[in-house]
Amino acid sequence: MKALLCKALGGPEDLVIEEVPDPVPGPGQALVRVTVAALNFFDTLIIAGRYQVKPELPFSPGAEACGVIEAVGPGVESFRAGERVIVHLGYGACRERVAAPVSGLTLVPEGVSDEQAAGLSVTYGTSLHALQDRANLKPGETLAVLGATGGVGLAAVELGHAMGARVIACASSAEKLDLAKAHGADLTLDYSQESLRDGLKRLGGEAGIDVVYDPVGGAYSEPALRSLNWKGRFLVVGFAAGEIPKIPLNLALLKGIDIQGVFWGAFLKREPEGHAANQGRLLALVREGRLSAKVHGVYPLEEAAAALGILARREAMGKVLLRP
């Protein structure tokens, strides 16, 4: 079978496609034929050795996929051949077949496409965990989303809208903000034209912002945090800008602010029941038409370097997928 391989740490251009043996499912595993695999921004880091997870070389990138079970290993009774599933691996999905632990599988119902399912686990899972489990976002509250058209950002816009919040999408171009508005943003802020602090103060009004969703970090975090109202919640999701900000903690003291870390990977391992419930909610929202699971593009495996390059330059608007 074909597999996209990282054989030496580097950039997207250093990846290769090679033939490797088909995997055999062991105890507690299922053999899944991958129909669509999803790429995320952290895949650009993991292949460069700059992510907290450092797989042994060679490995395939890709944390998640959708596929069809072809066989199950010894002791597996909860899944059977022919079922369509979401696969969550952490890495290793960008190949034609994977042997995956059944604990990382979720059945995909009718009414949800392979493309929607493949990109639902990481970005939408992260954003639902952030907004629901961490921030306890309530209907009528104001949510500001930084980097609002990246993978997790656009997911947060859609989920915030579905949860009844007033959503302010923040991004760096009019084109990106048009996309965010089409996916549920009530208000938009182009921080290439107006300072984030001034814009959020203007759009937040007297009450201010209740929740800030920040996957960007860098120079954007502090002004976004300053926009929060009394007992606001600041969600630390990631650092796409490349710099981890140093927040003056007196700001948290003066406003009674909660600074909340969002580590979806740890949530997945520590609270598997909560993850399973969230997956069910996400699939239900897609079936109801309340989440689009927006796809930026679907690329053949042979164009993986170009697709990862788009993510590395942070040009993707929505999920980037690969089709083996």
mmCIF file of C-alpha atoms in Angstrom:
data_model
loop_
_atom_site.group_PDB
_atom_site.id
_atom_site.type_symbol
_atom_site.label_atom_id
_atom_site.label_comp_id
_atom_site.label_asym_id
_atom_site.label_seq_id
_atom_site.Cartn_x
_atom_site.Cartn_y
_atom_site.Cartn_z
ATOM 1 C CA MET A 1 0.000 0.000 0.000
ATOM 2 C CA LYS A 2 1.018 3.656 -0.422
ATOM 3 C CA ALA A 3 2.071 5.667 2.621
ATOM 4 C CA LEU A 4 3.186 9.278 3.066
ATOM 5 C CA LEU A 5 6.352 9.042 5.145
ATOM 6 C CA CYS A 6 8.494 11.384 7.183
ATOM 7 C CA LYS A 7 11.883 9.646 7.061
ATOM 8 C CA ALA A 8 13.933 12.660 8.149
ATOM 9 C CA LEU A 9 12.741 15.691 10.109
ATOM 10 C CA GLY A 10 12.205 18.757 7.941
ATOM 11 C CA GLY A 11 9.600 20.523 5.863
ATOM 12 C CA PRO A 12 6.715 19.309 3.698
ATOM 13 C CA GLU A 13 9.064 19.006 0.723
ATOM 14 C CA ASP A 14 11.067 16.327 2.585
ATOM 15 C CA LEU A 15 8.143 13.884 2.781
ATOM 16 C CA VAL A 16 8.108 10.875 0.464
ATOM 17 C CA ILE A 17 5.504 8.406 -0.769
ATOM 18 C CA GLU A 18 6.557 4.768 -0.622
ATOM 19 C CA GLU A 19 5.062 1.304 -0.758
ATOM 20 C CA VAL A 20 4.886 -0.334 2.678
ATOM 21 C CA PRO A 21 3.360 -3.643 3.817
ATOM 22 C CA ASP A 22 -0.330 -3.712 4.667
ATOM 23 C CA PRO A 23 -0.841 -3.640 8.444
ATOM 24 C CA VAL A 24 -2.396 -6.569 10.285
ATOM 25 C CA PRO A 25 -4.840 -5.756 13.103
ATOM 26 C CA GLY A 26 -3.747 -7.028 16.489
ATOM 27 C CA PRO A 27 -5.833 -7.591 19.621
ATOM 28 C CA GLY A 28 -8.163 -4.641 20.195
ATOM 29 C CA GLN A 29 -7.495 -3.205 16.746
ATOM 30 C CA ALA A 30 -9.343 -2.812 13.449
ATOM 31 C CA LEU A 31 -7.917 -2.648 9.947
ATOM 32 C CA VAL A 32 -9.362 0.475 8.312
ATOM 33 C CA ARG A 33 -9.142 1.401 4.631
ATOM 34 C CA VAL A 34 -8.656 5.180 4.696
ATOM 35 C CA THR A 35 -10.975 7.115 2.394
ATOM 36 C CA VAL A 36 -9.960 10.610 3.549
ATOM 37 C CA ALA A 37 -7.239 11.738 5.981
ATOM 38 C CA ALA A 38 -7.090 15.170 7.592
ATOM 39 C CA LEU A 39 -4.121 17.475 8.069
ATOM 40 C CA ASN A 40 -3.801 20.060 10.833
ATOM 41 C CA PHE A 41 -1.352 22.872 11.540
ATOM 42 C CA PHE A 42 0.472 20.739 14.109
ATOM 43 C CA ASP A 43 1.350 18.260 11.335
ATOM 44 C CA THR A 44 3.738 20.915 10.008
ATOM 45 C CA LEU A 45 5.389 20.945 13.439
ATOM 46 C CA ILE A 46 5.497 17.189 14.038
ATOM 47 C CA ILE A 47 7.363 16.523 10.765
ATOM 48 C CA ALA A 48 9.919 19.167 11.777
ATOM 49 C CA GLY A 49 10.411 17.736 15.270
ATOM 50 C CA ARG A 50 8.953 20.856 16.876
ATOM 51 C CA TYR A 51 5.844 19.301 18.418
ATOM 52 C CA GLN A 52 5.472 17.814 21.909
ATOM 53 C CA VAL A 53 4.784 14.393 20.345
ATOM 54 C CA LYS A 54 7.922 13.040 18.638
ATOM 55 C CA PRO A 55 7.248 9.764 16.797
ATOM 56 C CA GLU A 56 10.043 7.363 15.930
ATOM 57 C CA LEU A 57 11.157 7.696 12.301
ATOM 58 C CA PRO A 58 9.819 6.853 9.794
ATOM 59 C CA PHE A 59 6.191 7.776 10.445
ATOM 60 C CA SER A 60 3.174 9.113 8.584
ATOM 61 C CA PRO A 61 1.620 12.441 9.587
ATOM 62 C CA GLY A 62 -2.124 12.820 9.955
ATOM 63 C CA ALA A 63 -3.929 12.536 13.286
ATOM 64 C CA GLU A 64 -7.389 11.672 11.996
ATOM 65 C CA ALA A 65 -9.208 10.085 9.100
ATOM 66 C CA CYS A 66 -12.448 8.552 7.910
ATOM 67 C CA GLY A 67 -12.507 5.056 6.487
ATOM 68 C CA VAL A 68 -14.165 1.671 6.249
ATOM 69 C CA ILE A 69 -13.300 -1.284 8.471
ATOM 70 C CA GLU A 70 -11.958 -4.210 6.450
ATOM 71 C CA ALA A 71 -11.183 -6.587 9.334
ATOM 72 C CA VAL A 72 -10.995 -6.673 13.116
ATOM 73 C CA GLY A 73 -8.377 -8.180 15.382
ATOM 74 C CA PRO A 74 -8.817 -10.751 18.139
ATOM 75 C CA GLY A 75 -11.240 -9.821 20.894
ATOM 76 C CA VAL A 76 -12.974 -6.997 19.012
ATOM 77 C CA GLU A 77 -16.766 -7.246 19.290
ATOM 78 C CA SER A 78 -17.847 -3.591 19.231
ATOM 79 C CA PHE A 79 -17.042 -3.045 15.535
ATOM 80 C CA ARG A 80 -17.326 -5.159 12.398
ATOM 81 C CA ALA A 81 -16.145 -5.164 8.798
ATOM 82 C CA GLY A 82 -17.995 -2.781 6.496
ATOM 83 C CA GLU A 83 -18.678 -0.095 9.108
ATOM 84 C CA ARG A 84 -17.657 3.490 8.362
ATOM 85 C CA VAL A 85 -15.669 5.100 11.158
ATOM 86 C CA ILE A 86 -13.766 8.166 12.281
ATOM 87 C CA VAL A 87 -10.206 7.158 13.165
ATOM 88 C CA HIS A 88 -8.179 9.132 15.701
ATOM 89 C CA LEU A 89 -4.515 8.126 15.873
ATOM 90 C CA GLY A 90 -2.465 11.160 16.910
ATOM 91 C CA TYR A 91 -0.279 10.549 13.837
ATOM 92 C CA GLY A 92 -0.039 7.922 11.116
ATOM 93 C CA ALA A 93 -3.282 8.401 9.149
ATOM 94 C CA CYS A 94 -1.820 9.505 5.790
ATOM 95 C CA ARG A 95 -1.675 6.083 4.190
ATOM 96 C CA GLU A 96 -4.063 3.738 2.424
ATOM 97 C CA ARG A 97 -4.709 1.462 5.423
ATOM 98 C CA VAL A 98 -4.168 1.726 9.170
ATOM 99 C CA ALA A 99 -4.427 -0.711 12.063
ATOM 100 C CA ALA A 100 -6.140 1.417 14.708
ATOM 101 C CA PRO A 101 -7.113 0.721 18.328
ATOM 102 C CA VAL A 102 -10.901 0.459 18.487
ATOM 103 C CA SER A 103 -10.804 2.912 21.416
ATOM 104 C CA GLY A 104 -9.956 5.567 18.791
ATOM 105 C CA LEU A 105 -12.870 4.744 16.469
ATOM 106 C CA THR A 106 -16.298 6.380 16.222
ATOM 107 C CA LEU A 107 -19.116 5.113 14.001
ATOM 108 C CA VAL A 108 -20.160 7.592 11.298
ATOM 109 C CA PRO A 109 -23.942 7.820 10.795
ATOM 110 C CA GLU A 110 -25.757 8.311 7.512
ATOM 111 C CA GLY A 111 -26.013 11.973 6.557
ATOM 112 C CA VAL A 112 -22.380 12.754 7.418
ATOM 113 C CA SER A 113 -19.934 12.620 4.493
ATOM 114 C CA ASP A 114 -16.460 11.100 4.626
ATOM 115 C CA GLU A 115 -14.995 14.595 4.227
ATOM 116 C CA GLN A 116 -17.009 16.019 7.114
ATOM 117 C CA ALA A 117 -16.214 13.063 9.367
ATOM 118 C CA ALA A 118 -12.483 13.033 8.627
ATOM 119 C CA GLY A 119 -12.007 16.586 9.880
ATOM 120 C CA LEU A 120 -14.412 16.495 12.799
ATOM 121 C CA SER A 121 -12.306 14.973 15.538
ATOM 122 C CA VAL A 122 -9.381 17.346 16.145
ATOM 123 C CA THR A 123 -10.548 20.848 15.214
ATOM 124 C CA TYR A 124 -14.200 20.590 16.185
ATOM 125 C CA GLY A 125 -13.322 18.328 19.119
ATOM 126 C CA THR A 126 -10.849 20.916 20.394
ATOM 127 C CA SER A 127 -13.288 23.790 19.975
ATOM 128 C CA LEU A 128 -16.228 21.987 21.583
ATOM 129 C CA HIS A 129 -14.047 20.963 24.516
ATOM 130 C CA ALA A 130 -12.866 24.571 24.841
ATOM 131 C CA LEU A 131 -16.241 26.300 24.613
ATOM 132 C CA GLN A 132 -18.381 23.714 26.395
ATOM 133 C CA ASP A 133 -16.164 21.898 28.891
ATOM 134 C CA ARG A 134 -13.729 24.674 29.782
ATOM 135 C CA ALA A 135 -15.448 28.054 29.243
ATOM 136 C CA ASN A 136 -19.041 26.864 29.822
ATOM 137 C CA LEU A 137 -20.172 29.258 27.092
ATOM 138 C CA LYS A 138 -23.801 30.273 27.564
ATOM 139 C CA PRO A 139 -26.423 31.495 25.081
ATOM 140 C CA GLY A 140 -26.320 35.272 24.752
ATOM 141 C CA GLU A 141 -22.680 35.619 25.820
ATOM 142 C CA THR A 142 -20.138 37.328 23.561
ATOM 143 C CA LEU A 143 -17.347 35.157 22.153
ATOM 144 C CA ALA A 144 -14.295 36.597 20.363
ATOM 145 C CA VAL A 145 -12.425 34.129 18.135
ATOM 146 C CA LEU A 146 -8.875 34.949 17.033
ATOM 147 C CA GLY A 147 -7.578 33.335 13.839
ATOM 148 C CA ALA A 148 -11.204 32.778 12.967
ATOM 149 C CA THR A 149 -10.703 30.982 9.648
ATOM 150 C CA GLY A 150 -8.017 28.485 10.574
ATOM 151 C CA GLY A 151 -9.067 24.930 11.352
ATOM 152 C CA VAL A 152 -9.919 25.351 15.041
ATOM 153 C CA GLY A 153 -10.910 29.012 14.615
ATOM 154 C CA LEU A 154 -13.624 28.367 12.046
ATOM 155 C CA ALA A 155 -14.827 25.430 14.143
ATOM 156 C CA ALA A 156 -15.106 27.770 17.137
ATOM 157 C CA VAL A 157 -17.088 30.292 15.091
ATOM 158 C CA GLU A 158 -19.553 27.629 13.968
ATOM 159 C CA LEU A 159 -19.869 26.056 17.410
ATOM 160 C CA GLY A 160 -20.223 29.417 19.150
ATOM 161 C CA HIS A 161 -23.074 30.252 16.792
ATOM 162 C CA ALA A 162 -24.688 26.839 17.343
ATOM 163 C CA MET A 163 -24.434 27.351 21.130
ATOM 164 C CA GLY A 164 -26.286 30.661 20.918
ATOM 165 C CA ALA A 165 -23.387 33.039 21.543
ATOM 166 C CA ARG A 166 -22.789 36.406 19.880
ATOM 167 C CA VAL A 167 -19.657 35.657 17.859
ATOM 168 C CA ILE A 168 -16.973 38.185 16.917
ATOM 169 C CA ALA A 169 -14.629 36.709 14.295
ATOM 170 C CA CYS A 170 -11.127 38.210 14.211
ATOM 171 C CA ALA A 171 -8.829 37.626 11.221
ATOM 172 C CA SER A 172 -6.342 39.361 8.949
ATOM 173 C CA SER A 173 -8.269 39.966 5.715
ATOM 174 C CA ALA A 174 -11.703 40.822 4.373
ATOM 175 C CA GLU A 175 -11.811 37.520 2.451
ATOM 176 C CA LYS A 176 -11.298 35.526 5.632
ATOM 177 C CA LEU A 177 -13.883 37.527 7.509
ATOM 178 C CA ASP A 178 -16.455 36.996 4.747
ATOM 179 C CA LEU A 179 -15.957 33.257 5.218
ATOM 180 C CA ALA A 180 -16.359 33.554 8.994
ATOM 181 C CA LYS A 181 -19.552 35.539 8.546
ATOM 182 C CA ALA A 182 -20.918 32.864 6.204
ATOM 183 C CA HIS A 183 -20.322 30.335 8.989
ATOM 184 C CA GLY A 184 -22.103 32.125 11.775
ATOM 185 C CA ALA A 185 -20.061 35.139 12.902
ATOM 186 C CA ASP A 186 -22.274 38.043 13.963
ATOM 187 C CA LEU A 187 -19.513 40.651 13.864
ATOM 188 C CA THR A 188 -16.051 40.766 12.299
ATOM 189 C CA LEU A 189 -12.763 42.477 13.073
ATOM 190 C CA ASP A 190 -9.913 42.813 10.555
ATOM 191 C CA TYR A 191 -6.847 43.224 12.745
ATOM 192 C CA SER A 192 -4.710 44.148 9.746
ATOM 193 C CA GLN A 193 -6.766 47.365 9.513
ATOM 194 C CA GLU A 194 -7.617 48.093 13.166
ATOM 195 C CA SER A 195 -5.837 47.264 16.396
ATOM 196 C CA LEU A 196 -7.293 44.227 18.119
ATOM 197 C CA ARG A 197 -7.637 46.078 21.404
ATOM 198 C CA ASP A 198 -9.549 49.009 19.867
ATOM 199 C CA GLY A 199 -11.696 46.759 17.722
ATOM 200 C CA LEU A 200 -12.748 44.461 20.549
ATOM 201 C CA LYS A 201 -13.456 47.423 22.792
ATOM 202 C CA ARG A 202 -15.678 48.900 20.073
ATOM 203 C CA LEU A 203 -17.491 45.664 19.251
ATOM 204 C CA GLY A 204 -17.723 44.447 22.842
ATOM 205 C CA GLY A 205 -19.485 47.608 23.932
ATOM 206 C CA GLU A 206 -20.240 48.388 27.575
ATOM 207 C CA ALA A 207 -20.413 44.742 28.632
ATOM 208 C CA GLY A 208 -17.142 43.703 26.990
ATOM 209 C CA ILE A 209 -16.260 40.182 25.911
ATOM 210 C CA ASP A 210 -17.244 37.100 27.910
ATOM 211 C CA VAL A 211 -14.943 34.528 26.264
ATOM 212 C CA VAL A 212 -11.812 34.844 24.119
ATOM 213 C CA TYR A 213 -10.764 31.824 22.035
ATOM 214 C CA ASP A 214 -7.056 32.213 21.231
ATOM 215 C CA PRO A 215 -5.242 29.718 18.972
ATOM 216 C CA VAL A 216 -2.836 32.440 17.786
ATOM 217 C CA GLY A 217 -0.825 33.683 20.764
ATOM 218 C CA GLY A 218 2.014 36.136 20.205
ATOM 219 C CA ALA A 219 1.202 39.840 20.322
ATOM 220 C CA TYR A 220 -2.544 39.224 20.007
ATOM 221 C CA SER A 221 -3.139 37.534 23.350
ATOM 222 C CA GLU A 222 -2.718 40.400 25.805
ATOM 223 C CA PRO A 223 -4.957 42.933 24.013
ATOM 224 C CA ALA A 224 -7.599 40.220 23.597
ATOM 225 C CA LEU A 225 -7.417 39.378 27.284
ATOM 226 C CA ARG A 226 -7.734 43.059 28.200
ATOM 227 C CA SER A 227 -11.064 43.139 26.344
ATOM 228 C CA LEU A 228 -12.658 40.625 28.715
ATOM 229 C CA ASN A 229 -15.353 41.694 31.112
ATOM 230 C CA TRP A 230 -15.659 40.843 34.820
ATOM 231 C CA LYS A 231 -15.230 37.060 35.250
ATOM 232 C CA GLY A 232 -14.403 36.624 31.575
ATOM 233 C CA ARG A 233 -12.714 33.444 30.366
ATOM 234 C CA PHE A 234 -9.564 33.385 28.237
ATOM 235 C CA LEU A 235 -9.001 30.106 26.362
ATOM 236 C CA VAL A 236 -5.359 29.229 25.620
ATOM 237 C CA VAL A 237 -5.664 26.984 22.549
ATOM 238 C CA GLY A 238 -2.350 27.366 20.707
ATOM 239 C CA PHE A 239 0.427 29.602 19.421
ATOM 240 C CA ALA A 240 0.150 29.759 15.640
ATOM 241 C CA ALA A 241 1.948 33.117 15.675
ATOM 242 C CA GLY A 242 5.004 31.252 16.954
ATOM 243 C CA GLU A 243 5.512 33.172 20.198
ATOM 244 C CA ILE A 244 4.211 32.140 23.616
ATOM 245 C CA PRO A 245 2.959 35.359 25.245
ATOM 246 C CA LYS A 246 3.811 36.454 28.768
ATOM 247 C CA ILE A 247 0.573 37.705 30.314
ATOM 248 C CA PRO A 248 0.706 40.149 33.267
ATOM 249 C CA LEU A 249 -1.211 38.223 35.924
ATOM 250 C CA ASN A 250 -2.468 41.410 37.553
ATOM 251 C CA LEU A 251 -4.946 41.596 34.646
ATOM 252 C CA ALA A 252 -6.508 38.332 35.771
ATOM 253 C CA LEU A 253 -6.660 39.618 39.343
ATOM 254 C CA LEU A 254 -8.269 42.974 38.531
ATOM 255 C CA LYS A 255 -11.092 41.504 36.439
ATOM 256 C CA GLY A 256 -11.531 38.121 38.109
ATOM 257 C CA ILE A 257 -10.553 36.518 34.807
ATOM 258 C CA ASP A 258 -10.070 32.779 34.331
ATOM 259 C CA ILE A 259 -7.165 31.813 32.058
ATOM 260 C CA GLN A 260 -8.024 28.300 30.917
ATOM 261 C CA GLY A 261 -5.745 25.862 29.140
ATOM 262 C CA VAL A 262 -7.250 23.783 26.338
ATOM 263 C CA PHE A 263 -5.287 20.566 25.763
ATOM 264 C CA TRP A 264 -7.660 18.389 23.785
ATOM 265 C CA GLY A 265 -5.159 15.530 23.452
ATOM 266 C CA ALA A 266 -4.916 15.200 27.234
ATOM 267 C CA PHE A 267 -8.719 15.447 27.550
ATOM 268 C CA LEU A 268 -9.039 12.581 25.049
ATOM 269 C CA LYS A 269 -6.788 10.331 27.154
ATOM 270 C CA ARG A 270 -7.918 11.398 30.626
ATOM 271 C CA GLU A 271 -11.647 11.672 29.985
ATOM 272 C CA PRO A 272 -12.526 9.212 27.180
ATOM 273 C CA GLU A 273 -16.204 9.189 28.149
ATOM 274 C CA GLY A 274 -16.368 12.966 27.749
ATOM 275 C CA HIS A 275 -14.647 12.738 24.380
ATOM 276 C CA ALA A 276 -17.100 10.075 23.198
ATOM 277 C CA ALA A 277 -20.049 12.236 24.272
ATOM 278 C CA ASN A 278 -18.587 15.234 22.450
ATOM 279 C CA GLN A 279 -18.069 13.193 19.273
ATOM 280 C CA GLY A 280 -21.722 12.192 19.413
ATOM 281 C CA ARG A 281 -22.810 15.798 19.814
ATOM 282 C CA LEU A 282 -20.652 16.946 16.903
ATOM 283 C CA LEU A 283 -21.994 14.248 14.583
ATOM 284 C CA ALA A 284 -25.540 15.152 15.572
ATOM 285 C CA LEU A 285 -24.909 18.846 14.812
ATOM 286 C CA VAL A 286 -23.534 17.947 11.367
ATOM 287 C CA ARG A 287 -26.549 15.763 10.614
ATOM 288 C CA GLU A 288 -28.863 18.584 11.684
ATOM 289 C CA GLY A 289 -27.081 20.987 9.334
ATOM 290 C CA ARG A 290 -25.893 23.183 12.215
ATOM 291 C CA LEU A 291 -22.204 22.496 11.499
ATOM 292 C CA SER A 292 -20.736 22.512 8.009
ATOM 293 C CA ALA A 293 -17.374 20.918 8.903
ATOM 294 C CA LYS A 294 -15.909 23.296 6.309
ATOM 295 C CA VAL A 295 -13.219 21.843 4.033
ATOM 296 C CA HIS A 296 -10.548 24.124 2.543
ATOM 297 C CA GLY A 297 -9.535 21.540 -0.019
ATOM 298 C CA VAL A 298 -9.151 17.819 -0.732
ATOM 299 C CA TYR A 299 -5.780 16.845 -2.218
ATOM 300 C CA PRO A 300 -4.444 13.538 -3.542
ATOM 301 C CA LEU A 301 -1.755 11.931 -1.412
ATOM 302 C CA GLU A 302 0.822 12.892 -4.043
ATOM 303 C CA GLU A 303 0.124 16.594 -3.334
ATOM 304 C CA ALA A 304 0.589 16.323 0.428
ATOM 305 C CA ALA A 305 3.630 18.614 0.406
ATOM 306 C CA ALA A 306 1.629 21.386 -1.247
ATOM 307 C CA ALA A 307 -1.249 20.887 1.189
ATOM 308 C CA LEU A 308 1.052 21.017 4.210
ATOM 309 C CA GLY A 309 2.727 24.094 2.741
ATOM 310 C CA ILE A 310 -0.642 25.861 2.782
ATOM 311 C CA LEU A 311 -0.999 25.021 6.460
ATOM 312 C CA ALA A 312 2.570 26.057 7.246
ATOM 313 C CA ARG A 313 1.909 29.465 5.698
ATOM 314 C CA ARG A 314 -1.426 29.604 7.570
ATOM 315 C CA GLU A 315 -3.298 30.224 4.318
ATOM 316 C CA ALA A 316 -5.887 27.478 4.791
ATOM 317 C CA MET A 317 -9.452 28.480 5.538
ATOM 318 C CA GLY A 318 -11.039 25.399 7.037
ATOM 319 C CA LYS A 319 -9.828 21.793 7.068
ATOM 320 C CA VAL A 320 -7.219 20.408 4.644
ATOM 321 C CA LEU A 321 -7.818 16.790 3.562
ATOM 322 C CA LEU A 322 -5.863 14.122 1.697
ATOM 323 C CA ARG A 323 -7.364 11.319 -0.352
ATOM 324 C CA PRO A 324 -5.121 8.227 -0.612
#
